[in-house]
XYZ file of C-alpha atoms in Angstrom:
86
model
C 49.977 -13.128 10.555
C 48.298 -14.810 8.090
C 45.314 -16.412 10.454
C 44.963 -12.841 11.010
C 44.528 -11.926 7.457
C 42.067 -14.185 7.311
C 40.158 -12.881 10.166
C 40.333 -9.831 9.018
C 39.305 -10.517 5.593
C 35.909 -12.635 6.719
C 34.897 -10.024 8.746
C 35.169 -7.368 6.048
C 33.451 -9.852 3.925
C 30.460 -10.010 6.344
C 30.672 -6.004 5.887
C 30.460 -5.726 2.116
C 27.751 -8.311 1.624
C 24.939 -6.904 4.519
C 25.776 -3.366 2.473
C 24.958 -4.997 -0.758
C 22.267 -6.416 0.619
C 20.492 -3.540 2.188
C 21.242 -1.511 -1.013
C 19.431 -4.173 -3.541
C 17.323 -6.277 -1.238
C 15.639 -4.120 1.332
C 12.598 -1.637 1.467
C 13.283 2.017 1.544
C 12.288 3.838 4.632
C 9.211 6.436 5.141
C 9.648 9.644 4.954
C 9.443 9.893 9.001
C 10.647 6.671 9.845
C 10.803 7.832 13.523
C 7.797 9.764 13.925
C 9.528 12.893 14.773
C 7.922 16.221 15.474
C 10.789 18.365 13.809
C 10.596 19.900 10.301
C 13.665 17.828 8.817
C 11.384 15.126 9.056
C 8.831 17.032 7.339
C 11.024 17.143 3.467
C 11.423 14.349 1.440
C 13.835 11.991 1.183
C 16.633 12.949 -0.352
C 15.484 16.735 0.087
C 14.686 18.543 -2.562
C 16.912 22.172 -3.828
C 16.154 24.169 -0.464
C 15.519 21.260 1.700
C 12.018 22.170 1.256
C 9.162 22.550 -1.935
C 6.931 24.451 -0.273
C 8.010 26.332 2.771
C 6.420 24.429 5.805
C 4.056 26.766 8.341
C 5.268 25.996 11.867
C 2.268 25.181 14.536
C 4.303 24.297 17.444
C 7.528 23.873 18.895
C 9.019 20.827 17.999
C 9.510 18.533 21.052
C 5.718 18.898 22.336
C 5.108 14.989 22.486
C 2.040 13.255 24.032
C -0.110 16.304 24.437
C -2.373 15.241 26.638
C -5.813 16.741 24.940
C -4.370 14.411 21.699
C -5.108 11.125 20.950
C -1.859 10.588 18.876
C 1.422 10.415 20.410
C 2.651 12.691 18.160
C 1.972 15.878 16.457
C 4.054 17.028 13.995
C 5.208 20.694 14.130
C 4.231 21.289 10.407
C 0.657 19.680 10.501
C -2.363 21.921 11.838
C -3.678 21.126 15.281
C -6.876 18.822 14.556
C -8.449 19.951 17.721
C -7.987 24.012 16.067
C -6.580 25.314 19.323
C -3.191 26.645 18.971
């Protein structure tokens, strides 16, 4: 039982320091991390009251990746169409 213990108590150990770690040591993420098309991607992080500051316009529907007349992968739902059609 108590080898066990021990065990146990490493391995939480191991837990609590990579949280403390990522909390004061590492970079925060972007704001799209993921490069996702959708419009909770398109609110800061946290969100704001409303999720939103400015009420996004939506272009597209959200899961329209690789279009093939775009050079970018991905085109997020909230940003214009560069090539203007629609």
């Amino acid at each position: 039982m108590t080898r066990a213990a021990i065990l146990l108590l490493a391995a939480q150990t191991i837990l609590v320091v990579n949280v403390l770690w990522t909390l004061v040591a590492r970079p925060r993420a972007a704001d799209n991390p993921w490069r996702a098309n959708t419009l909770e991607w398109a609110t800061a992080s946290p969100p704001p009251q409303g999720n939103f500051a400015v009420v996004p316009t939506v272009y597209r529907d959200p899961y329209e990746y690789s279009p093939p007349d775009m050079a970018a992968d991905w085109l997020p739902q909230s940003v214009p169409d560069p090539g203007g059609t629609p």
